[in-house]
């Protein structure tokens, strides 16, 4: 019986290098890497050694025969990736594959190189992958800075509390906090407690991994009405983020509308419809748990601009909703195109096959005997309704405008970066302009993670991202392109 990779996989590829028979794909060298939401074990090649399960930081790998409940389907999902394919042959014919290419050691500092002093700003995945790379592959001394009093970034304050295996990766990162060449400075915000110029003066190089968690506005009238909440507020609330008040989310409404169908929208819907007792004992904030216990919410509707074939969620997050006891997942069939796409389509649309369907009457209250999540497609929001408080959201679709009555509306239309004083910032993209991690016009300053490439990609995507940035930093150090180091050499500090 082979092993299989399951829901919590964040595609960091830690398992790939330990597999003795190379049966986990796509590997970081293969064209599919970064395009699939997770990695897959080839059941035909796996020899059941279990090395991958030991290496996985989020407990995503199990013997396929041990999978139960909603995880059982992953045996098939792993096998599906290989059905009718020869991934090794595909990889070796890919344009970037070099058979027996000479090994390249471009990222290694010369052995007589004096230790670099590097500041890393941000303790989320991107900052920690950069720290890991610097500490394990160079003799650099690292100052690790974060504005919050607790390290972890979105692992601590973003990942939902009912995903404890995913949160476990925080322990993998935390092992570097006590490293003898690392100084941890929590509660230190760049732009408030220290300037970017000061950090640059005191270090040979500075890597910014400050994330991108500002809410992207929808740009529709009424979105600032009381009762309209950014997903960042709801996520911060249930995770106990120090910036969010414990009472920030009121759950006295029976229906909540969530604008968006990305994984964060699904997280919010899942937590708001969860049996609170399943969350007790997790890292959920006590105030949020207490409020969920007295919650009136019975229905969450997820609103998608376009059809099911373009929904933004990943399959594993959808499966986590569909397989739950205590809350149904229903597809609203107000538009005939929805049923047609689900029955005949592929990809995201096909994942909805088999789910209950209903043409929901949004002027009526939600059912009073059970909780449910409704997916409503082809419904672009045009306005939030209400005078002094939100009453609902008006959406436009093929049959004209419809008002979805909802006492709370959550805006989960994505994130964008926020400027850091002293760094350039592109207002259009919400990112720090950079070339392969080098901040444009600021030698010795680097970015990695969401502030570098934008707010997409799971935890594992930040590993290759940080690797590129640290590679650029090392290359610049060797080439004498770090301005602070040049000043140090010539005694002008
Ligand atoms: C709600 C949510 C849930 C998610 N769930 C999952 C999941 O289950 N699985 C998965 O694979 N991916 C998940 N992701 C994606 C994943 O969290 C991101 O890929 C990842 O966190 C991005 O890493 P980052 O280091 O760039 O940013 P962050 O994790 O946001 O870290 C940025 C850090 O920088 C600090 N900082 C910001 N500004 C300053 C400043 N001026 N001075 C000092 N410090 C500063 C912040 O306090 C923070 O600690 C989720 C994302 C969100 C938003
Ligand atoms: S159990 Fe062993 S052989 Fe199978 S995928 Fe994991 S590491 Fe590879
Ligand atoms: S999280 Fe990493 S180690 Fe675990 S299965 Fe996914 S790619 Fe492999």
Coordinates of C-alpha atoms and ligand atoms in Angstrom, one line a residue:
X1 CA 0.0 0.0 0.0
X2 CA 1.5 3.3 -1.1
X3 CA 1.6 6.6 0.8
X4 CA -0.6 9.5 -0.2
X5 CA -0.4 13.3 0.2
X6 CA -3.5 14.9 1.7
X7 CA -5.2 18.2 2.3
X8 CA -2.7 20.2 4.4
X9 CA 0.1 19.9 1.8
X10 CA 1.5 23.4 1.3
X11 CA 3.9 22.3 -1.5
X12 CA 7.1 23.2 0.2
X13 CA 8.8 20.1 -1.3
X14 CA 10.5 18.9 1.9
X15 CA 9.4 15.4 1.0
X16 CA 10.8 15.3 -2.5
X17 CA 14.5 15.1 -1.5
X18 CA 14.0 12.3 1.0
X19 CA 12.1 10.0 -1.3
X20 CA 14.5 7.2 -2.2
X21 CA 12.7 6.3 -5.4
X22 CA 11.8 9.8 -6.7
X23 CA 8.1 9.1 -6.7
X24 CA 6.8 12.5 -5.4
X25 CA 6.0 15.1 -8.1
X26 CA 6.0 17.7 -9.3
X27 CA 9.5 18.4 -8.0
X28 CA 10.8 22.0 -7.9
X29 CA 12.6 21.4 -11.2
X30 CA 9.6 20.2 -13.1
X31 CA 7.3 22.5 -15.1
X32 CA 4.2 21.7 -13.1
X33 CA 5.8 22.9 -9.8
X34 CA 4.0 26.0 -8.6
X35 CA 1.0 25.3 -10.9
X36 CA -0.4 22.4 -8.8
X37 CA -1.9 23.2 -5.4
X38 CA -0.1 20.2 -3.8
X39 CA 2.4 17.4 -4.5
X40 CA 1.4 13.8 -5.3
X41 CA 2.8 10.3 -4.6
X42 CA 3.0 7.9 -7.5
X43 CA 1.3 4.8 -6.0
X44 CA 2.9 2.6 -8.7
X45 CA 6.5 3.5 -7.6
X46 CA 6.2 4.2 -3.8
X47 CA 8.0 1.6 -1.7
X48 CA 6.3 2.5 1.6
X49 CA 9.4 3.6 3.4
X50 CA 7.7 6.4 5.2
X51 CA 10.6 8.8 4.9
X52 CA 8.3 11.5 3.3
X53 CA 5.9 11.3 6.2
X54 CA 8.7 12.0 8.7
X55 CA 9.9 14.9 6.6
X56 CA 6.6 16.7 6.1
X57 CA 6.3 19.7 8.4
X58 CA 2.5 19.8 8.2
X59 CA 1.6 16.1 8.7
X60 CA 0.1 15.8 5.2
X61 CA 1.4 12.3 4.3
X62 CA -0.1 9.0 5.4
X63 CA -0.2 5.4 4.3
X64 CA -3.2 5.4 1.8
X65 CA -4.7 2.5 3.6
X66 CA -4.9 4.5 6.9
X67 CA -6.9 7.3 5.3
X68 CA -10.4 7.7 6.7
X69 CA -13.4 10.0 6.3
X70 CA -12.9 13.0 4.0
X71 CA -9.2 12.1 3.5
X72 CA -10.0 8.8 1.8
X73 CA -10.4 10.6 -1.6
X74 CA -6.8 11.6 -1.5
X75 CA -5.7 8.1 -2.5
X76 CA -7.5 8.6 -5.7
X77 CA -6.4 12.2 -6.1
X78 CA -2.7 11.1 -5.8
X79 CA -3.2 8.3 -8.3
X80 CA -5.1 10.6 -10.7
X81 CA -2.1 12.9 -11.1
X82 CA -0.2 10.0 -12.6
X83 CA -3.0 8.3 -14.6
X84 CA -1.9 7.8 -18.2
X85 CA 1.3 9.9 -17.7
X86 CA 5.0 9.2 -17.4
X87 CA 6.0 12.2 -15.3
X88 CA 9.7 11.3 -15.4
X89 CA 9.7 11.2 -19.2
X90 CA 7.8 14.6 -19.2
X91 CA 10.3 16.1 -16.8
X92 CA 13.3 14.9 -18.8
X93 CA 12.0 16.4 -22.0
X94 CA 11.1 19.7 -20.4
X95 CA 13.0 22.7 -21.9
X96 CA 14.7 23.5 -18.5
X97 CA 15.9 19.9 -17.8
X98 CA 19.6 19.3 -18.1
X99 CA 20.7 15.7 -18.0
X100 CA 23.9 15.4 -16.1
X101 CA 24.4 19.1 -16.1
X102 CA 27.6 20.1 -14.2
X103 CA 26.8 21.0 -10.5
X104 CA 26.5 24.8 -10.0
X105 CA 27.5 26.3 -6.6
X106 CA 26.5 29.9 -7.4
X107 CA 25.0 30.4 -3.9
X108 CA 28.1 29.6 -1.8
X109 CA 30.2 32.3 -0.2
X110 CA 34.0 31.9 -0.5
X111 CA 35.3 30.2 2.7
X112 CA 37.3 33.3 3.8
X113 CA 34.4 35.6 3.4
X114 CA 33.8 37.6 6.7
X115 CA 30.3 36.9 8.1
X116 CA 27.5 39.1 6.6
X117 CA 25.2 41.0 9.0
X118 CA 21.7 40.7 7.6
X119 CA 18.5 42.0 8.9
X120 CA 15.3 40.1 8.0
X121 CA 12.1 42.0 8.6
X122 CA 9.1 39.7 9.0
X123 CA 8.7 36.3 10.8
X124 CA 6.1 34.8 8.4
X125 CA 7.0 31.9 6.1
X126 CA 9.0 34.1 3.6
X127 CA 11.1 35.7 6.3
X128 CA 11.8 32.3 8.0
X129 CA 12.7 30.5 4.7
X130 CA 15.2 33.4 4.1
X131 CA 16.5 33.0 7.7
X132 CA 16.8 29.3 7.3
X133 CA 18.7 29.7 4.0
X134 CA 21.1 32.3 5.5
X135 CA 21.8 30.4 8.7
X136 CA 22.2 26.9 7.1
X137 CA 24.1 27.9 4.0
X138 CA 26.2 30.9 5.1
X139 CA 27.9 32.1 8.2
X140 CA 25.8 35.2 8.3
X141 CA 24.6 36.8 11.6
X142 CA 20.9 37.6 11.3
X143 CA 18.8 40.2 13.1
X144 CA 15.1 39.0 12.8
X145 CA 12.6 41.8 13.3
X146 CA 8.8 41.7 13.5
X147 CA 6.3 44.4 14.4
X148 CA 4.1 42.0 16.4
X149 CA 5.0 40.6 19.8
X150 CA 4.5 37.0 18.6
X151 CA 6.4 35.5 15.7
X152 CA 4.8 33.6 12.8
X153 CA 3.1 36.1 10.5
X154 CA 0.1 34.4 8.8
X155 CA 1.0 31.0 10.2
X156 CA 0.0 32.4 13.6
X157 CA -2.6 35.0 12.6
X158 CA -3.9 33.8 9.2
X159 CA -4.1 30.0 8.9
X160 CA -7.4 28.9 10.4
X161 CA -7.4 27.4 13.9
X162 CA -9.1 24.2 12.6
X163 CA -6.0 23.5 10.5
X164 CA -3.7 22.6 13.4
X165 CA -1.4 20.5 11.1
X166 CA -0.7 23.5 8.9
X167 CA 0.0 25.7 11.9
X168 CA 2.5 23.0 13.0
X169 CA 5.0 24.4 10.4
X170 CA 5.4 27.3 12.9
X171 CA 7.4 24.9 15.1
X172 CA 9.7 24.1 12.2
X173 CA 10.4 27.8 11.7
X174 CA 10.6 28.6 15.5
X175 CA 13.6 26.3 15.9
X176 CA 15.7 29.1 14.3
X177 CA 14.6 31.7 16.9
X178 CA 17.2 30.3 19.3
X179 CA 20.0 29.9 16.8
X180 CA 23.3 31.3 18.2
X181 CA 23.7 33.6 15.1
X182 CA 20.2 35.0 15.3
X183 CA 18.9 38.0 17.4
X184 CA 15.1 38.1 17.6
X185 CA 13.6 41.6 17.9
X186 CA 9.8 41.2 18.3
X187 CA 7.5 44.3 18.8
X188 CA 9.8 46.3 16.5
X189 CA 8.1 47.9 13.5
X190 CA 10.1 49.3 10.6
X191 CA 8.8 52.8 10.1
X192 CA 7.7 53.2 13.7
X193 CA 10.5 51.9 16.0
X194 CA 13.4 51.9 13.5
X195 CA 13.7 53.5 10.1
X196 CA 14.7 51.6 6.9
X197 CA 17.8 53.8 6.7
X198 CA 18.9 52.9 10.2
X199 CA 18.5 49.2 9.5
X200 CA 20.5 49.6 6.2
X201 CA 23.3 51.5 8.1
X202 CA 23.6 48.8 10.7
X203 CA 23.6 45.7 8.4
X204 CA 25.3 44.6 5.2
X205 CA 21.9 43.8 3.7
X206 CA 18.2 44.0 4.7
X207 CA 15.6 41.5 3.5
X208 CA 12.0 42.7 3.8
X209 CA 9.4 39.9 4.1
X210 CA 6.5 42.1 5.4
X211 CA 3.7 40.3 3.6
X212 CA 0.6 41.8 1.9
X213 CA -2.4 41.6 4.2
X214 CA -4.1 44.9 3.5
X215 CA -7.7 44.4 2.3
X216 CA -8.2 45.0 -1.4
X217 CA -11.2 47.3 -1.7
X218 CA -14.2 46.2 -3.9
X219 CA -14.9 49.7 -5.1
X220 CA -18.7 49.4 -4.7
X221 CA -21.0 51.8 -2.8
X222 CA -21.8 51.0 0.8
X223 CA -18.8 48.7 1.4
X224 CA -17.8 50.9 4.4
X225 CA -21.2 50.6 6.1
X226 CA -21.1 49.2 9.7
X227 CA -21.6 45.5 9.5
X228 CA -19.4 45.2 6.4
X229 CA -16.1 43.5 7.4
X230 CA -12.8 42.9 5.7
X231 CA -11.8 39.2 5.7
X232 CA -8.6 40.3 7.4
X233 CA -10.7 41.5 10.4
X234 CA -12.6 38.2 10.7
X235 CA -9.4 36.1 10.3
X236 CA -7.5 38.3 12.8
X237 CA -10.4 38.1 15.2
X238 CA -10.6 34.3 15.3
X239 CA -6.8 34.1 15.5
X240 CA -6.5 36.7 18.3
X241 CA -4.4 39.2 16.2
X242 CA -3.3 42.0 18.6
X243 CA -4.6 44.7 16.1
X244 CA -8.1 43.4 16.1
X245 CA -10.5 44.0 19.0
X246 CA -11.9 40.8 20.6
X247 CA -15.4 42.1 20.0
X248 CA -14.8 43.1 16.4
X249 CA -17.1 40.5 14.8
X250 CA -20.8 40.5 15.7
X251 CA -22.6 37.2 14.9
X252 CA -26.2 38.2 15.7
X253 CA -27.2 37.9 12.0
X254 CA -28.7 34.7 10.6
X255 CA -27.1 35.1 7.2
X256 CA -23.6 36.3 6.4
X257 CA -22.6 37.0 2.8
X258 CA -18.9 36.6 1.8
X259 CA -17.8 38.3 -1.4
X260 CA -15.2 36.0 -2.9
X261 CA -14.5 32.3 -3.4
X262 CA -10.8 32.1 -2.6
X263 CA -9.4 29.9 0.2
X264 CA -9.7 32.7 2.7
X265 CA -13.4 33.2 1.9
X266 CA -13.8 29.4 2.4
X267 CA -11.9 29.6 5.7
X268 CA -14.2 32.3 7.0
X269 CA -17.3 30.4 5.9
X270 CA -16.1 27.2 7.5
X271 CA -15.3 28.9 10.8
X272 CA -18.6 30.8 11.0
X273 CA -20.6 27.6 10.4
X274 CA -18.4 25.2 12.5
X275 CA -19.7 23.5 15.6
X276 CA -17.9 25.6 18.2
X277 CA -17.0 22.6 20.3
X278 CA -14.8 21.3 17.4
X279 CA -12.8 24.5 17.7
X280 CA -12.4 24.3 21.5
X281 CA -8.8 23.2 22.3
X282 CA -7.4 24.8 19.0
X283 CA -5.5 28.1 18.9
X284 CA -8.8 30.0 18.3
X285 CA -9.0 33.2 20.3
X286 CA -11.1 32.6 23.5
X287 CA -13.4 35.7 22.7
X288 CA -14.1 34.4 19.2
X289 CA -14.9 30.9 20.6
X290 CA -17.3 32.4 23.1
X291 CA -19.0 34.5 20.4
X292 CA -19.3 31.5 18.1
X293 CA -21.0 29.6 20.9
X294 CA -23.8 32.2 21.0
X295 CA -23.8 32.8 17.3
X296 CA -27.1 33.2 15.4
X297 CA -25.4 32.5 12.0
X298 CA -27.1 29.6 10.2
X299 CA -26.1 30.4 6.6
X300 CA -23.1 31.8 4.8
X301 CA -23.4 32.6 1.1
X302 CA -20.2 32.8 -0.9
X303 CA -20.6 35.1 -3.9
X304 CA -18.6 34.6 -7.1
X305 CA -18.4 37.1 -9.9
X306 CA -18.0 34.4 -12.6
X307 CA -19.0 30.8 -13.0
X308 CA -17.8 27.6 -11.2
X309 CA -15.1 26.9 -13.8
X310 CA -13.1 29.9 -12.6
X311 CA -13.7 29.7 -8.8
X312 CA -10.6 30.6 -6.9
X313 CA -10.6 27.9 -4.2
X314 CA -8.3 24.9 -4.3
X315 CA -9.7 21.4 -4.4
X316 CA -8.4 20.5 -1.0
X317 CA -10.1 23.5 0.7
X318 CA -13.4 22.7 -1.1
X319 CA -13.2 19.1 0.0
X320 CA -12.6 20.3 3.6
X321 CA -16.0 22.1 3.4
X322 CA -17.9 19.3 1.5
X323 CA -16.9 16.5 3.9
X324 CA -18.0 18.2 7.1
X325 CA -20.6 17.0 9.5
X326 CA -23.1 19.6 10.9
X327 CA -23.1 22.0 7.9
X328 CA -24.1 21.4 4.3
X329 CA -22.5 22.7 1.2
X330 CA -25.1 23.7 -1.4
X331 CA -24.8 25.1 -5.0
X332 CA -27.3 27.8 -5.9
X333 CA -28.7 27.0 -9.3
X334 CA -30.3 30.4 -10.0
X335 CA -28.6 30.5 -13.4
X336 CA -28.8 27.4 -15.8
X337 CA -25.2 27.9 -16.7
X338 CA -24.2 26.8 -13.2
X339 CA -25.7 23.3 -13.4
X340 CA -24.5 22.9 -17.0
X341 CA -20.9 23.8 -16.0
X342 CA -21.0 21.4 -13.0
X343 CA -22.4 18.5 -15.1
X344 CA -20.3 19.0 -18.1
X345 CA -17.3 21.0 -17.1
X346 CA -13.9 20.1 -15.9
X347 CA -11.6 21.3 -13.2
X348 CA -13.1 23.5 -10.5
X349 CA -16.7 23.1 -11.9
X350 CA -16.4 19.3 -11.8
X351 CA -15.4 19.3 -8.2
X352 CA -18.9 20.4 -7.4
X353 CA -20.5 17.4 -8.9
X354 CA -22.6 15.5 -6.4
X355 CA -23.3 18.4 -4.1
X356 CA -26.9 19.3 -3.3
X357 CA -28.4 22.1 -5.5
X358 CA -31.1 24.6 -4.9
X359 CA -32.5 27.7 -6.5
X360 CA -32.3 29.8 -3.2
X361 CA -34.9 32.5 -2.4
X362 CA -32.7 35.2 -1.0
X363 CA -35.6 37.3 0.3
X364 CA -36.5 34.5 2.7
X365 CA -34.7 33.8 6.0
X366 CA -32.2 30.8 6.0
X367 CA -33.5 27.3 7.0
X368 CA -33.9 27.2 10.7
X369 CA -33.0 23.5 11.3
X370 CA -29.4 23.3 10.1
X371 CA -26.3 25.3 9.1
X372 CA -25.2 25.6 5.6
X373 CA -22.8 27.2 3.1
X374 CA -24.2 28.2 -0.3
X375 CA -22.0 28.8 -3.3
X376 CA -23.6 31.4 -5.6
X377 CA -21.9 32.0 -9.0
X378 CA -22.4 34.7 -11.7
X379 CA -23.1 37.2 -9.0
X380 CA -21.0 40.4 -9.1
X381 CA -21.6 42.7 -6.2
X382 CA -22.8 46.2 -7.3
X383 CA -23.6 47.7 -3.9
X384 CA -23.9 47.0 -0.2
X385 CA -27.4 47.9 0.8
X386 CA -28.6 49.5 4.1
X387 CA -28.7 53.0 5.6
X388 CA -27.0 53.0 9.0
X389 CA -25.9 49.4 8.9
X390 CA -25.4 46.8 6.2
X391 CA -28.7 45.0 5.2
X392 CA -27.3 42.9 2.4
X393 CA -25.5 43.0 -0.9
X394 CA -27.0 43.7 -4.3
X395 CA -25.5 41.4 -7.0
X396 CA -26.0 41.6 -10.7
X397 CA -26.3 38.5 -12.9
X398 CA -28.0 37.1 -16.0
X399 CA -31.5 37.5 -14.5
X400 CA -30.9 41.2 -13.4
X401 CA -30.1 42.5 -10.0
X402 CA -30.9 40.6 -6.8
X403 CA -30.5 41.7 -3.2
X404 CA -29.1 39.0 -1.0
X405 CA -30.3 39.9 2.5
X406 CA -27.5 39.4 5.0
X407 CA -26.9 41.1 8.3
X408 CA -23.1 40.9 7.9
X409 CA -21.1 41.1 4.7
X410 CA -17.4 40.0 4.6
X411 CA -15.2 41.3 1.8
X412 CA -12.8 38.6 0.8
X413 CA -11.7 39.9 -2.6
X414 CA -8.0 39.5 -2.0
X415 CA -5.1 41.3 -0.4
X416 CA -2.5 43.9 -1.3
X417 CA 0.8 45.0 0.2
X418 CA 1.1 48.2 2.3
X419 CA 4.0 50.7 1.8
X420 CA 7.0 50.5 4.2
X421 CA 8.4 54.0 4.9
X422 CA 11.8 54.3 3.2
X423 CA 11.1 51.7 0.5
X424 CA 9.8 52.3 -3.0
X425 CA 6.2 51.1 -3.5
X426 CA 4.1 50.4 -6.6
X427 CA 0.6 51.6 -5.8
X428 CA -0.8 49.8 -8.9
X429 CA 0.4 46.3 -8.0
X430 CA 0.7 46.8 -4.2
X431 CA 4.2 45.5 -4.2
X432 CA 7.7 46.7 -3.6
X433 CA 9.2 46.9 -7.2
X434 CA 12.0 44.4 -7.4
X435 CA 14.0 42.4 -9.8
X436 CA 14.4 38.7 -8.6
X437 CA 14.2 40.0 -5.0
X438 CA 16.6 43.1 -5.4
X439 CA 14.6 46.2 -4.5
X440 CA 14.8 48.6 -7.5
X441 CA 17.1 51.6 -6.9
X442 CA 18.1 50.5 -3.3
X443 CA 21.2 48.3 -3.5
X444 CA 21.6 46.0 -0.4
X445 CA 17.8 45.9 0.1
X446 CA 15.8 42.8 -0.8
X447 CA 12.2 41.5 -0.7
X448 CA 10.7 38.1 -0.5
X449 CA 7.3 36.5 -0.1
X450 CA 4.0 38.3 -0.7
X451 CA 5.4 41.8 -0.7
X452 CA 7.8 40.7 -3.5
X453 CA 5.5 38.7 -5.8
X454 CA 1.9 39.6 -4.6
X455 CA -0.6 38.0 -2.3
X456 CA -0.8 34.5 -3.9
X457 CA 0.6 31.1 -3.2
X458 CA 0.6 29.0 -0.1
X459 CA 3.3 28.6 2.5
X460 CA 5.6 26.4 0.4
X461 CA 5.7 28.9 -2.5
X462 CA 7.7 31.2 -0.2
X463 CA 10.5 28.7 0.0
X464 CA 11.6 29.0 -3.7
X465 CA 10.8 32.7 -3.5
X466 CA 13.2 33.2 -0.5
X467 CA 15.8 31.0 -2.2
X468 CA 15.9 33.3 -5.2
X469 CA 16.2 36.4 -3.0
X470 CA 18.9 35.0 -0.8
X471 CA 20.7 33.8 -3.9
X472 CA 20.6 37.4 -5.3
X473 CA 21.9 38.7 -1.9
X474 CA 24.8 36.2 -1.9
X475 CA 25.7 37.0 -5.5
X476 CA 25.8 40.7 -4.7
X477 CA 27.9 40.1 -1.6
X478 CA 30.5 38.1 -3.6
X479 CA 30.5 40.8 -6.4
X480 CA 31.1 43.6 -3.9
X481 CA 27.7 45.2 -4.6
X482 CA 26.5 45.7 -0.9
X483 CA 27.0 49.4 -0.1
X484 CA 27.2 49.0 3.7
X485 CA 29.9 46.3 3.4
X486 CA 31.9 48.5 1.1
X487 CA 31.6 51.4 3.6
X488 CA 32.7 49.0 6.4
X489 CA 35.8 47.9 4.4
X490 CA 36.9 51.4 3.8
X491 CA 36.2 52.5 7.4
X492 CA 33.3 54.8 6.6
X493 CA 30.7 53.4 9.0
Ligands
LIG1 C1 -6.1 34.1 6.0 C2 -5.0 33.3 5.3 C3 -5.0 31.9 5.5 C4 -4.0 31.2 4.9 N1 -3.9 29.8 5.1 C5 -3.0 29.1 4.4 C6 -3.0 27.7 4.6 O1 -3.8 27.1 5.3 N2 -2.0 27.0 3.9 C7 -1.1 27.6 3.1 O2 -0.2 26.9 2.5 N3 -1.1 29.0 3.0 C8 -2.0 29.7 3.6 N4 -2.0 31.1 3.4 C9 -1.0 31.7 2.6 C10 0.3 31.9 3.5 O3 -0.1 32.3 4.7 C11 1.2 32.9 2.8 O4 1.7 32.3 1.6 C12 2.4 33.4 3.6 O5 2.0 33.7 4.9 C13 3.1 34.6 3.0 O6 4.2 34.8 3.8 P1 4.9 36.2 4.0 O7 6.1 35.9 4.9 O8 5.2 36.9 2.8 O9 3.9 37.1 4.8 P2 3.3 37.1 6.3 O10 3.0 35.7 6.7 O11 2.1 38.0 6.3 O12 4.4 37.7 7.2 C14 4.8 39.1 7.2 C15 5.3 39.4 8.6 O13 5.9 40.7 8.5 C16 5.6 41.5 9.7 N5 5.6 42.9 9.3 C17 4.8 43.6 8.4 N6 5.2 44.9 8.3 C18 6.2 45.1 9.2 C19 7.0 46.2 9.6 N7 6.9 47.4 9.0 N8 8.0 46.0 10.5 C20 8.2 44.8 11.1 N9 7.5 43.7 10.7 C21 6.5 43.8 9.8 C22 4.2 41.0 10.0 O14 3.9 41.3 11.4 C23 4.3 39.5 9.7 O15 4.7 38.8 10.8 C24 -3.0 31.8 4.1 C25 -3.1 33.2 3.9 C26 -4.1 34.0 4.5 C27 -4.1 35.4 4.3
LIG2 S1 6.8 6.3 1.5 FE1 9.0 6.4 0.8 S2 8.9 5.7 -1.3 FE2 6.8 6.3 -0.8 S3 6.6 8.4 -1.4 FE3 7.2 8.4 0.7 S4 9.5 8.6 0.6 FE4 8.8 8.0 -1.4
LIG3 S1 3.8 19.9 2.8 FE1 5.8 19.7 1.9 S2 6.6 17.8 2.8 FE2 4.4 17.8 3.2 S3 3.5 16.7 1.5 FE3 3.4 18.8 0.9 S4 5.3 19.1 -0.3 FE4 5.6 17.2 0.8

